[in-house]
Amino acid sequence: VSEPRTLAPPERRIAVVSGVERLGAYDLITTVDRYGPKHPRPGQFYMLSMAVGWGGRGDERPYLPRAFSYARARAETEGEGTALDFLLEAVGPGTERLSELAPNEQMALVGPLGVGFRPPVPGTRPLLVGGGIGAAPLLCWQDELEDAEVLLGFRSAAHAQAAALFAGEPRVVTDDGSVGRRALVTELLAAELDRDANATVYACGPPAMLEAVRVLCAERDVPAQLAMESGMACGFGACFGCVVPTRDGYVRLCVDGPVIDAAELDTALVAGAGH
Amino acid sequence: MEGDRSVELCGVRLRGPVLNGSGTFDAIAARRAFGDALIERFPFDGFVSKTITREPRQGNPPPRLWETPAGLINSIGLPNKGLEGFLQSDLPEIARILTAASQGSAGDAAIPLIVSVMGFSRDELAELVAAAGARDEVAMIELNISCPNVETGLVMGADPVETASAVERVRTETDKPLIVKLTPNAAAPAAVAQAAEGAGADAVSLVNTLKGMALHPQTGEPWLGAGTGGVSGPAVRAIALEQVASVASTVEIPVIGMGGISTGRHAADFLAAGASAVAVGTESFRDPAAARRIAAELEGITLPGSEPAPASTIV
């Protein structure tokens, strides 16, 4: 069975930022990739850094590139290349520097990397579950699937602005009740699966949310694919840093993930994720 | 076909002087990510495998990484399939990649395979050297001796006597060149290098990572799953350069220099300090093609005391 993976060129390359859109708590960065493949697979990621000015921030970092799932990719209407959208939130020295990007600035990228989402189990409906910035890889996946239901959870109204990027009307809850009900997205998922468990679940979000999704789906025998996160230095299997424990032992999220079949996991709580 | 940049190391011809540090590039995983383009544009002139142990190892519990100022702490813990698994599946696959990548190299130079091995006793190390050395695909063997000897409790590479005993024990197991990878955490790396040379090593490589740690920002507990790890990247370059210069002025055998090399200028510095070849490690994490860029930059730099480059290459 071939894996959902588009190969990357084996070098870091420069891409030019064409748009920066503020979306509440997030930034949507669009960059034009002239030398990479046109069709990355939903769930794949890129290692991002700046062409200049990378380093020398808080604690004299960042030093390593940062891994981001792409949110959407499309052919450039004017000129060559592929426009790649990335959703980011400034939470540390790397994301802070990237969030200061302005149009026409250069960034550096390697990718697309990893394996993406696999198709739904035949006869089941796709159910997309996003928590916070984990909504990003679900955007291109929703575009590709037909009639996927989308459930989203955010901390606040500022974060929930990212819901507007989805087609149709995703169902949204927030931690503070400022948009939609005050609830966890996993409560929406539980109700949805209790109504009709004939689904394939795709989830991306913080470790605690992924673990709740994993348990909910395991209890109901619902297949689930989790787009996971772990501290990563290289993105292409060189450093062996980004391992997560599976029933077959440790696997590297960058080459065997980031999308992992929930049935392979005893837990989705990865030590060190989110830092 | 590119120009001839080949060098000779311990009687083995390499297509150029830029290797990878052991454990910083997985050719098999990279092939999955990059496909045949990896073979067409292979980054290194000689390839060093991840360290192989006799038994399979899962490696250390995560988290395994921490970013430092201009560097990285890792505590990976040598995950590998074990000697048998390596010889059966990984070795032939790596060899196929290197053979294909060597096509088109100038002259008879190729991209030789250097297998890195670690044993927790001298006999275990000897078994690994004998088994790896018996394979035609293997050009040289690197001894990773930055581990404790379970018989004495001492880190082999931290002590000249331990190092000499280990090298003496394995020397008779193979005719292939033996490279001893030195740890910078020894009190006197040059004395360890001298002991290795005296016991029959054909080359030394340095530096391995420097011991380091990081604390969890909220709990104050050690961040890394294994408690401590090894620091690499530009943060260690000045220390590495001094150790390479010190070792190169002490031994007659070739020295492979590494530690934070990220430009051709850095590589030229290590060569000027007495190294015969260099290795790129952490910089490859930032750019899989870093070693090719460094090799190209190095070609444009004239080393002190060497023949000037042809006028056309002087900028």
mmCIF file of N, CA, C and O in Angstrom, chain A residues 57-149:
data_model
loop_
_atom_site.group_PDB
_atom_site.id
_atom_site.type_symbol
_atom_site.label_atom_id
_atom_site.label_comp_id
_atom_site.label_asym_id
_atom_site.label_seq_id
_atom_site.Cartn_x
_atom_site.Cartn_y
_atom_site.Cartn_z
ATOM 1 N N ARG A 57 17.301 35.821 19.252
ATOM 2 C CA ARG A 57 16.116 36.292 19.967
ATOM 3 C C ARG A 57 16.228 35.864 21.430
ATOM 4 O O ARG A 57 17.333 35.720 21.936
ATOM 5 N N GLY A 58 15.084 35.646 22.064
ATOM 6 C CA GLY A 58 15.110 35.246 23.463
ATOM 7 C C GLY A 58 16.006 34.035 23.675
ATOM 8 O O GLY A 58 15.906 33.065 22.928
ATOM 9 N N ASP A 59 16.912 34.110 24.670
ATOM 10 C CA ASP A 59 17.829 33.011 24.964
ATOM 11 C C ASP A 59 18.713 32.675 23.760
ATOM 12 O O ASP A 59 19.145 31.543 23.582
ATOM 13 N N GLU A 60 18.970 33.689 22.913
ATOM 14 C CA GLU A 60 19.806 33.491 21.706
ATOM 15 C C GLU A 60 19.271 32.381 20.807
ATOM 16 O O GLU A 60 20.021 31.652 20.174
ATOM 17 N N ARG A 61 17.971 32.204 20.789
ATOM 18 C CA ARG A 61 17.342 31.261 19.877
ATOM 19 C C ARG A 61 16.490 32.064 18.894
ATOM 20 O O ARG A 61 16.400 33.262 19.025
ATOM 21 N N PRO A 62 15.791 31.503 17.915
ATOM 22 C CA PRO A 62 15.758 30.079 17.556
ATOM 23 C C PRO A 62 17.022 29.651 16.806
ATOM 24 O O PRO A 62 17.696 30.477 16.189
ATOM 25 N N TYR A 63 17.308 28.368 16.853
ATOM 26 C CA TYR A 63 18.408 27.806 16.080
ATOM 27 C C TYR A 63 17.882 26.800 15.050
ATOM 28 O O TYR A 63 18.277 26.826 13.888
ATOM 29 N N LEU A 64 16.977 25.946 15.481
ATOM 30 C CA LEU A 64 16.437 24.918 14.589
ATOM 31 C C LEU A 64 15.197 25.433 13.869
ATOM 32 O O LEU A 64 14.498 26.319 14.377
ATOM 33 N N PRO A 65 14.882 24.857 12.694
ATOM 34 C CA PRO A 65 13.616 25.214 12.047
ATOM 35 C C PRO A 65 12.444 24.669 12.859
ATOM 36 O O PRO A 65 12.629 23.846 13.753
ATOM 37 N N ARG A 66 11.243 25.135 12.550
ATOM 38 C CA ARG A 66 10.041 24.696 13.258
ATOM 39 C C ARG A 66 9.118 23.965 12.279
ATOM 40 O O ARG A 66 8.973 24.376 11.123
ATOM 41 N N ALA A 67 8.474 22.897 12.776
ATOM 42 C CA ALA A 67 7.606 22.080 11.928
ATOM 43 C C ALA A 67 6.185 22.635 11.919
ATOM 44 O O ALA A 67 5.622 22.899 12.980
ATOM 45 N N PHE A 68 5.616 22.808 10.715
ATOM 46 C CA PHE A 68 4.232 23.260 10.569
ATOM 47 C C PHE A 68 3.524 22.429 9.506
ATOM 48 O O PHE A 68 4.014 22.321 8.380
ATOM 49 N N SER A 69 2.350 21.905 9.856
ATOM 50 C CA SER A 69 1.490 21.334 8.829
ATOM 51 C C SER A 69 1.051 22.473 7.915
ATOM 52 O O SER A 69 0.792 23.572 8.393
ATOM 53 N N TYR A 70 0.980 22.213 6.629
ATOM 54 C CA TYR A 70 0.448 23.268 5.766
ATOM 55 C C TYR A 70 -1.072 23.260 5.885
ATOM 56 O O TYR A 70 -1.689 22.210 6.108
ATOM 57 N N ALA A 71 -1.662 24.445 5.784
ATOM 58 C CA ALA A 71 -3.118 24.556 5.903
ATOM 59 C C ALA A 71 -3.789 24.379 4.539
ATOM 60 O O ALA A 71 -4.795 23.679 4.421
ATOM 61 N N ARG A 72 -3.239 25.038 3.532
ATOM 62 C CA ARG A 72 -3.756 24.885 2.167
ATOM 63 C C ARG A 72 -2.606 25.082 1.189
ATOM 64 O O ARG A 72 -1.653 25.808 1.484
ATOM 65 N N ALA A 73 -2.709 24.464 0.003
ATOM 66 C CA ALA A 73 -1.748 24.667 -1.078
ATOM 67 C C ALA A 73 -2.530 24.868 -2.362
ATOM 68 O O ALA A 73 -3.532 24.211 -2.588
ATOM 69 N N ARG A 74 -2.095 25.805 -3.183
ATOM 70 C CA ARG A 74 -2.769 25.998 -4.472
ATOM 71 C C ARG A 74 -1.773 26.561 -5.477
ATOM 72 O O ARG A 74 -0.800 27.221 -5.103
ATOM 73 N N ALA A 75 -2.038 26.293 -6.755
ATOM 74 C CA ALA A 75 -1.170 26.801 -7.802
ATOM 75 C C ALA A 75 -1.246 28.325 -7.818
ATOM 76 O O ALA A 75 -2.332 28.901 -7.678
ATOM 77 N N GLU A 76 -0.106 28.972 -7.952
ATOM 78 C CA GLU A 76 -0.074 30.425 -8.058
ATOM 79 C C GLU A 76 -0.803 30.844 -9.328
ATOM 80 O O GLU A 76 -0.563 30.294 -10.396
ATOM 81 N N THR A 77 -1.694 31.818 -9.224
ATOM 82 C CA THR A 77 -2.417 32.252 -10.414
ATOM 83 C C THR A 77 -1.522 33.101 -11.315
ATOM 84 O O THR A 77 -1.599 33.035 -12.526
ATOM 85 N N GLU A 78 -0.635 33.891 -10.692
ATOM 86 C CA GLU A 78 0.317 34.686 -11.486
ATOM 87 C C GLU A 78 1.719 34.137 -11.248
ATOM 88 O O GLU A 78 2.151 34.037 -10.112
ATOM 89 N N GLY A 79 2.392 33.787 -12.346
ATOM 90 C CA GLY A 79 3.747 33.276 -12.191
ATOM 91 C C GLY A 79 3.769 31.827 -11.758
ATOM 92 O O GLY A 79 2.747 31.166 -11.654
ATOM 93 N N GLU A 80 5.000 31.337 -11.511
ATOM 94 C CA GLU A 80 5.184 29.928 -11.183
ATOM 95 C C GLU A 80 5.058 29.700 -9.688
ATOM 96 O O GLU A 80 5.114 30.609 -8.897
ATOM 97 N N GLY A 81 4.923 28.444 -9.340
ATOM 98 C CA GLY A 81 5.041 28.075 -7.943
ATOM 99 C C GLY A 81 3.731 27.695 -7.304
ATOM 100 O O GLY A 81 2.664 27.736 -7.915
ATOM 101 N N THR A 82 3.846 27.319 -6.047
ATOM 102 C CA THR A 82 2.710 26.882 -5.257
ATOM 103 C C THR A 82 2.578 27.805 -4.061
ATOM 104 O O THR A 82 3.551 28.050 -3.353
ATOM 105 N N ALA A 83 1.383 28.323 -3.865
ATOM 106 C CA ALA A 83 1.135 29.154 -2.681
ATOM 107 C C ALA A 83 0.801 28.225 -1.525
ATOM 108 O O ALA A 83 -0.103 27.400 -1.621
ATOM 109 N N LEU A 84 1.551 28.341 -0.453
ATOM 110 C CA LEU A 84 1.350 27.513 0.739
ATOM 111 C C LEU A 84 0.873 28.398 1.879
ATOM 112 O O LEU A 84 1.478 29.430 2.160
ATOM 113 N N ASP A 85 -0.218 27.973 2.527
ATOM 114 C CA ASP A 85 -0.713 28.689 3.709
ATOM 115 C C ASP A 85 -0.273 27.962 4.971
ATOM 116 O O ASP A 85 -0.390 26.731 5.057
ATOM 117 N N PHE A 86 0.213 28.740 5.935
ATOM 118 C CA PHE A 86 0.553 28.193 7.254
ATOM 119 C C PHE A 86 -0.149 29.026 8.320
ATOM 120 O O PHE A 86 -0.153 30.258 8.250
ATOM 121 N N LEU A 87 -0.734 28.331 9.287
ATOM 122 C CA LEU A 87 -1.385 29.001 10.406
ATOM 123 C C LEU A 87 -0.425 28.936 11.582
ATOM 124 O O LEU A 87 0.061 27.849 11.916
ATOM 125 N N LEU A 88 -0.133 30.075 12.204
ATOM 126 C CA LEU A 88 0.782 30.001 13.341
ATOM 127 C C LEU A 88 0.359 30.936 14.460
ATOM 128 O O LEU A 88 -0.338 31.926 14.264
ATOM 129 N N GLU A 89 0.810 30.583 15.646
ATOM 130 C CA GLU A 89 0.551 31.353 16.853
ATOM 131 C C GLU A 89 1.896 31.581 17.532
ATOM 132 O O GLU A 89 2.662 30.634 17.729
ATOM 133 N N ALA A 90 2.181 32.827 17.890
ATOM 134 C CA ALA A 90 3.478 33.145 18.500
ATOM 135 C C ALA A 90 3.504 32.660 19.944
ATOM 136 O O ALA A 90 2.845 33.237 20.805
ATOM 137 N N VAL A 91 4.243 31.600 20.195
ATOM 138 C CA VAL A 91 4.317 31.033 21.547
ATOM 139 C C VAL A 91 5.756 30.890 22.044
ATOM 140 O O VAL A 91 5.964 30.545 23.199
ATOM 141 N N GLY A 92 6.755 31.121 21.188
ATOM 142 C CA GLY A 92 8.152 30.961 21.592
ATOM 143 C C GLY A 92 9.039 31.705 20.614
ATOM 144 O O GLY A 92 8.542 32.375 19.710
ATOM 145 N N PRO A 93 10.371 31.591 20.767
ATOM 146 C CA PRO A 93 11.269 32.401 19.925
ATOM 147 C C PRO A 93 11.132 32.121 18.428
ATOM 148 O O PRO A 93 11.264 33.040 17.617
ATOM 149 N N GLY A 94 10.844 30.874 18.042
ATOM 150 C CA GLY A 94 10.708 30.558 16.617
ATOM 151 C C GLY A 94 9.417 31.098 16.036
ATOM 152 O O GLY A 94 9.409 31.793 15.011
ATOM 153 N N THR A 95 8.299 30.801 16.700
ATOM 154 C CA THR A 95 7.012 31.253 16.179
ATOM 155 C C THR A 95 6.886 32.775 16.280
ATOM 156 O O THR A 95 6.242 33.407 15.443
ATOM 157 N N GLU A 96 7.540 33.385 17.292
ATOM 158 C CA GLU A 96 7.501 34.853 17.389
ATOM 159 C C GLU A 96 8.191 35.488 16.191
ATOM 160 O O GLU A 96 7.694 36.446 15.601
ATOM 161 N N ARG A 97 9.340 34.921 15.811
ATOM 162 C CA ARG A 97 10.056 35.479 14.661
ATOM 163 C C ARG A 97 9.250 35.282 13.382
ATOM 164 O O ARG A 97 9.136 36.193 12.565
ATOM 165 N N LEU A 98 8.666 34.100 13.211
ATOM 166 C CA LEU A 98 7.879 33.841 12.001
ATOM 167 C C LEU A 98 6.651 34.732 11.949
ATOM 168 O O LEU A 98 6.220 35.154 10.872
ATOM 169 N N SER A 99 6.093 35.058 13.123
ATOM 170 C CA SER A 99 4.879 35.871 13.128
ATOM 171 C C SER A 99 5.169 37.323 12.748
ATOM 172 O O SER A 99 4.244 38.087 12.489
ATOM 173 N N GLU A 100 6.452 37.696 12.706
ATOM 174 C CA GLU A 100 6.811 39.059 12.295
ATOM 175 C C GLU A 100 7.080 39.163 10.801
ATOM 176 O O GLU A 100 7.422 40.238 10.301
ATOM 177 N N LEU A 101 6.929 38.062 10.081
ATOM 178 C CA LEU A 101 7.174 38.094 8.635
ATOM 179 C C LEU A 101 6.258 39.101 7.957
ATOM 180 O O LEU A 101 5.093 39.259 8.321
ATOM 181 N N ALA A 102 6.794 39.747 6.950
ATOM 182 C CA ALA A 102 6.009 40.701 6.166
ATOM 183 C C ALA A 102 6.069 40.277 4.705
ATOM 184 O O ALA A 102 6.989 39.562 4.301
ATOM 185 N N PRO A 103 5.077 40.697 3.908
ATOM 186 C CA PRO A 103 5.103 40.350 2.483
ATOM 187 C C PRO A 103 6.433 40.732 1.834
ATOM 188 O O PRO A 103 7.039 41.745 2.196
ATOM 189 N N ASN A 104 6.884 39.879 0.911
ATOM 190 C CA ASN A 104 8.140 40.012 0.167
ATOM 191 C C ASN A 104 9.369 39.614 0.968
ATOM 192 O O ASN A 104 10.467 39.571 0.432
ATOM 193 N N GLU A 105 9.218 39.313 2.252
ATOM 194 C CA GLU A 105 10.344 38.773 3.014
ATOM 195 C C GLU A 105 10.573 37.326 2.591
ATOM 196 O O GLU A 105 9.652 36.629 2.164
ATOM 197 N N GLN A 106 11.825 36.867 2.778
ATOM 198 C CA GLN A 106 12.160 35.501 2.411
ATOM 199 C C GLN A 106 12.115 34.593 3.627
ATOM 200 O O GLN A 106 12.557 34.968 4.705
ATOM 201 N N MET A 107 11.572 33.420 3.432
ATOM 202 C CA MET A 107 11.689 32.399 4.463
ATOM 203 C C MET A 107 12.368 31.184 3.850
ATOM 204 O O MET A 107 12.556 31.105 2.633
ATOM 205 N N ALA A 108 12.789 30.263 4.712
ATOM 206 C CA ALA A 108 13.447 29.052 4.233
ATOM 207 C C ALA A 108 12.570 27.877 4.607
ATOM 208 O O ALA A 108 11.966 27.857 5.689
ATOM 209 N N LEU A 109 12.469 26.903 3.706
ATOM 210 C CA LEU A 109 11.658 25.737 4.026
ATOM 211 C C LEU A 109 12.248 24.449 3.465
ATOM 212 O O LEU A 109 12.992 24.449 2.491
ATOM 213 N N VAL A 110 11.899 23.362 4.144
ATOM 214 C CA VAL A 110 12.183 22.006 3.678
ATOM 215 C C VAL A 110 10.854 21.257 3.731
ATOM 216 O O VAL A 110 10.139 21.330 4.734
ATOM 217 N N GLY A 111 10.509 20.573 2.670
ATOM 218 C CA GLY A 111 9.263 19.831 2.704
ATOM 219 C C GLY A 111 8.666 19.660 1.322
ATOM 220 O O GLY A 111 9.269 20.077 0.338
ATOM 221 N N PRO A 112 7.501 19.024 1.213
ATOM 222 C CA PRO A 112 6.661 18.492 2.287
ATOM 223 C C PRO A 112 7.249 17.202 2.880
ATOM 224 O O PRO A 112 7.902 16.443 2.171
ATOM 225 N N LEU A 113 7.004 17.007 4.180
ATOM 226 C CA LEU A 113 7.606 15.892 4.888
ATOM 227 C C LEU A 113 6.532 15.056 5.585
ATOM 228 O O LEU A 113 5.426 15.530 5.851
ATOM 229 N N GLY A 114 6.891 13.830 5.898
ATOM 230 C CA GLY A 114 5.996 12.946 6.640
ATOM 231 C C GLY A 114 4.916 12.324 5.776
ATOM 232 O O GLY A 114 4.870 12.525 4.557
ATOM 233 N N VAL A 115 4.075 11.527 6.424
ATOM 234 C CA VAL A 115 2.935 10.923 5.732
ATOM 235 C C VAL A 115 1.652 11.602 6.199
ATOM 236 O O VAL A 115 1.504 11.936 7.373
ATOM 237 N N GLY A 116 0.740 11.788 5.262
ATOM 238 C CA GLY A 116 -0.490 12.511 5.548
ATOM 239 C C GLY A 116 -1.640 11.590 5.921
ATOM 240 O O GLY A 116 -1.436 10.413 6.263
ATOM 241 N N PHE A 117 -2.858 12.149 5.841
ATOM 242 C CA PHE A 117 -4.067 11.393 6.199
ATOM 243 C C PHE A 117 -4.354 10.329 5.139
ATOM 244 O O PHE A 117 -4.214 10.568 3.938
ATOM 245 N N ARG A 118 -4.772 9.159 5.601
ATOM 246 C CA ARG A 118 -5.214 8.099 4.699
ATOM 247 C C ARG A 118 -6.725 8.224 4.495
ATOM 248 O O ARG A 118 -7.423 8.788 5.343
ATOM 249 N N PRO A 119 -7.254 7.703 3.376
ATOM 250 C CA PRO A 119 -8.678 7.883 3.078
ATOM 251 C C PRO A 119 -9.563 7.255 4.167
ATOM 252 O O PRO A 119 -9.108 6.359 4.881
ATOM 253 N N PRO A 120 -10.825 7.711 4.269
ATOM 254 C CA PRO A 120 -11.727 7.122 5.261
ATOM 255 C C PRO A 120 -11.954 5.633 4.978
ATOM 256 O O PRO A 120 -11.865 5.189 3.831
ATOM 257 N N VAL A 121 -12.222 4.887 6.012
ATOM 258 C CA VAL A 121 -12.600 3.488 5.844
ATOM 259 C C VAL A 121 -13.844 3.467 4.953
ATOM 260 O O VAL A 121 -14.789 4.227 5.188
ATOM 261 N N PRO A 122 -13.868 2.639 3.873
ATOM 262 C CA PRO A 122 -15.007 2.645 2.941
ATOM 263 C C PRO A 122 -16.342 2.493 3.679
ATOM 264 O O PRO A 122 -16.468 1.668 4.591
ATOM 265 N N GLY A 123 -17.301 3.312 3.293
ATOM 266 C CA GLY A 123 -18.620 3.233 3.902
ATOM 267 C C GLY A 123 -18.782 4.064 5.156
ATOM 268 O O GLY A 123 -19.881 4.119 5.718
ATOM 269 N N THR A 124 -17.693 4.715 5.628
ATOM 270 C CA THR A 124 -17.826 5.580 6.804
ATOM 271 C C THR A 124 -17.766 7.048 6.382
ATOM 272 O O THR A 124 -17.246 7.379 5.327
ATOM 273 N N ARG A 125 -18.315 7.914 7.236
ATOM 274 C CA ARG A 125 -18.261 9.348 6.933
ATOM 275 C C ARG A 125 -17.056 9.955 7.653
ATOM 276 O O ARG A 125 -16.745 9.582 8.793
ATOM 277 N N PRO A 126 -16.343 10.879 6.986
ATOM 278 C CA PRO A 126 -15.202 11.507 7.647
ATOM 279 C C PRO A 126 -15.662 12.569 8.650
ATOM 280 O O PRO A 126 -16.551 13.377 8.354
ATOM 281 N N LEU A 127 -15.056 12.541 9.823
ATOM 282 C CA LEU A 127 -15.381 13.475 10.891
ATOM 283 C C LEU A 127 -14.069 14.148 11.287
ATOM 284 O O LEU A 127 -13.149 13.476 11.752
ATOM 285 N N LEU A 128 -13.973 15.461 11.098
ATOM 286 C CA LEU A 128 -12.728 16.185 11.352
ATOM 287 C C LEU A 128 -12.833 16.920 12.686
ATOM 288 O O LEU A 128 -13.786 17.672 12.905
ATOM 289 N N VAL A 129 -11.851 16.722 13.552
ATOM 290 C CA VAL A 129 -11.889 17.286 14.894
ATOM 291 C C VAL A 129 -10.616 18.081 15.134
ATOM 292 O O VAL A 129 -9.515 17.513 15.126
ATOM 293 N N GLY A 130 -10.758 19.400 15.342
ATOM 294 C CA GLY A 130 -9.578 20.241 15.529
ATOM 295 C C GLY A 130 -9.609 20.961 16.856
ATOM 296 O O GLY A 130 -10.658 21.424 17.303
ATOM 297 N N GLY A 131 -8.444 21.067 17.487
ATOM 298 C CA GLY A 131 -8.302 21.846 18.709
ATOM 299 C C GLY A 131 -7.281 22.941 18.495
ATOM 300 O O GLY A 131 -6.129 22.659 18.173
ATOM 301 N N GLY A 132 -7.702 24.212 18.615
ATOM 302 C CA GLY A 132 -6.779 25.338 18.470
ATOM 303 C C GLY A 132 -6.107 25.336 17.111
ATOM 304 O O GLY A 132 -6.740 25.116 16.070
ATOM 305 N N ILE A 133 -4.794 25.521 17.137
ATOM 306 C CA ILE A 133 -4.037 25.617 15.890
ATOM 307 C C ILE A 133 -4.015 24.285 15.146
ATOM 308 O O ILE A 133 -3.665 24.222 13.960
ATOM 309 N N GLY A 134 -4.435 23.226 15.822
ATOM 310 C CA GLY A 134 -4.566 21.919 15.175
ATOM 311 C C GLY A 134 -5.606 21.900 14.069
ATOM 312 O O GLY A 134 -5.717 20.927 13.329
ATOM 313 N N ALA A 135 -6.350 22.984 13.939
ATOM 314 C CA ALA A 135 -7.300 23.084 12.824
ATOM 315 C C ALA A 135 -6.572 23.115 11.476
ATOM 316 O O ALA A 135 -7.144 22.737 10.445
ATOM 317 N N ALA A 136 -5.301 23.561 11.478
ATOM 318 C CA ALA A 136 -4.601 23.851 10.218
ATOM 319 C C ALA A 136 -4.627 22.698 9.201
ATOM 320 O O ALA A 136 -5.076 22.887 8.066
ATOM 321 N N PRO A 137 -4.147 21.496 9.543
ATOM 322 C CA PRO A 137 -4.097 20.455 8.506
ATOM 323 C C PRO A 137 -5.474 19.951 8.088
ATOM 324 O O PRO A 137 -5.601 19.272 7.064
ATOM 325 N N LEU A 138 -6.508 20.281 8.876
ATOM 326 C CA LEU A 138 -7.860 19.833 8.532
ATOM 327 C C LEU A 138 -8.452 20.670 7.401
ATOM 328 O O LEU A 138 -9.408 20.250 6.745
ATOM 329 N N LEU A 139 -7.873 21.862 7.161
ATOM 330 C CA LEU A 139 -8.415 22.730 6.107
ATOM 331 C C LEU A 139 -8.268 22.093 4.731
ATOM 332 O O LEU A 139 -9.238 21.947 3.988
ATOM 333 N N CYS A 140 -7.046 21.694 4.384
ATOM 334 C CA CYS A 140 -6.843 21.095 3.063
ATOM 335 C C CYS A 140 -7.502 19.722 2.973
ATOM 336 O O CYS A 140 -7.907 19.291 1.893
ATOM 337 N N TRP A 141 -7.622 19.061 4.112
ATOM 338 C CA TRP A 141 -8.268 17.738 4.112
ATOM 339 C C TRP A 141 -9.768 17.892 3.886
ATOM 340 O O TRP A 141 -10.381 17.128 3.144
ATOM 341 N N GLN A 142 -10.356 18.918 4.489
ATOM 342 C CA GLN A 142 -11.779 19.180 4.232
ATOM 343 C C GLN A 142 -12.009 19.506 2.754
ATOM 344 O O GLN A 142 -12.980 19.042 2.146
ATOM 345 N N ASP A 143 -11.079 20.308 2.182
ATOM 346 C CA ASP A 143 -11.207 20.669 0.758
ATOM 347 C C ASP A 143 -11.229 19.408 -0.114
ATOM 348 O O ASP A 143 -11.921 19.359 -1.135
ATOM 349 N N GLU A 144 -10.418 18.415 0.277
ATOM 350 C CA GLU A 144 -10.269 17.237 -0.575
ATOM 351 C C GLU A 144 -11.402 16.223 -0.379
ATOM 352 O O GLU A 144 -11.826 15.563 -1.322
ATOM 353 N N LEU A 145 -11.872 16.102 0.854
ATOM 354 C CA LEU A 145 -12.967 15.163 1.131
ATOM 355 C C LEU A 145 -14.286 15.800 0.705
ATOM 356 O O LEU A 145 -14.399 17.015 0.616
ATOM 357 N N GLU A 146 -15.271 14.980 0.490
ATOM 358 C CA GLU A 146 -16.586 15.550 0.190
ATOM 359 C C GLU A 146 -17.461 15.452 1.423
ATOM 360 O O GLU A 146 -17.588 14.393 2.017
ATOM 361 N N ASP A 147 -18.049 16.554 1.825
ATOM 362 C CA ASP A 147 -19.023 16.583 2.914
ATOM 363 C C ASP A 147 -18.484 16.070 4.240
ATOM 364 O O ASP A 147 -19.127 15.269 4.918
ATOM 365 N N ALA A 148 -17.307 16.505 4.589
ATOM 366 C CA ALA A 148 -16.796 16.107 5.902
ATOM 367 C C ALA A 148 -17.387 17.028 6.963
ATOM 368 O O ALA A 148 -17.435 18.240 6.793
ATOM 369 N N GLU A 149 -17.833 16.424 8.048
ATOM 370 C CA GLU A 149 -18.308 17.211 9.191
ATOM 371 C C GLU A 149 -17.076 17.741 9.936
ATOM 372 O O GLU A 149 -16.106 17.009 10.125
#
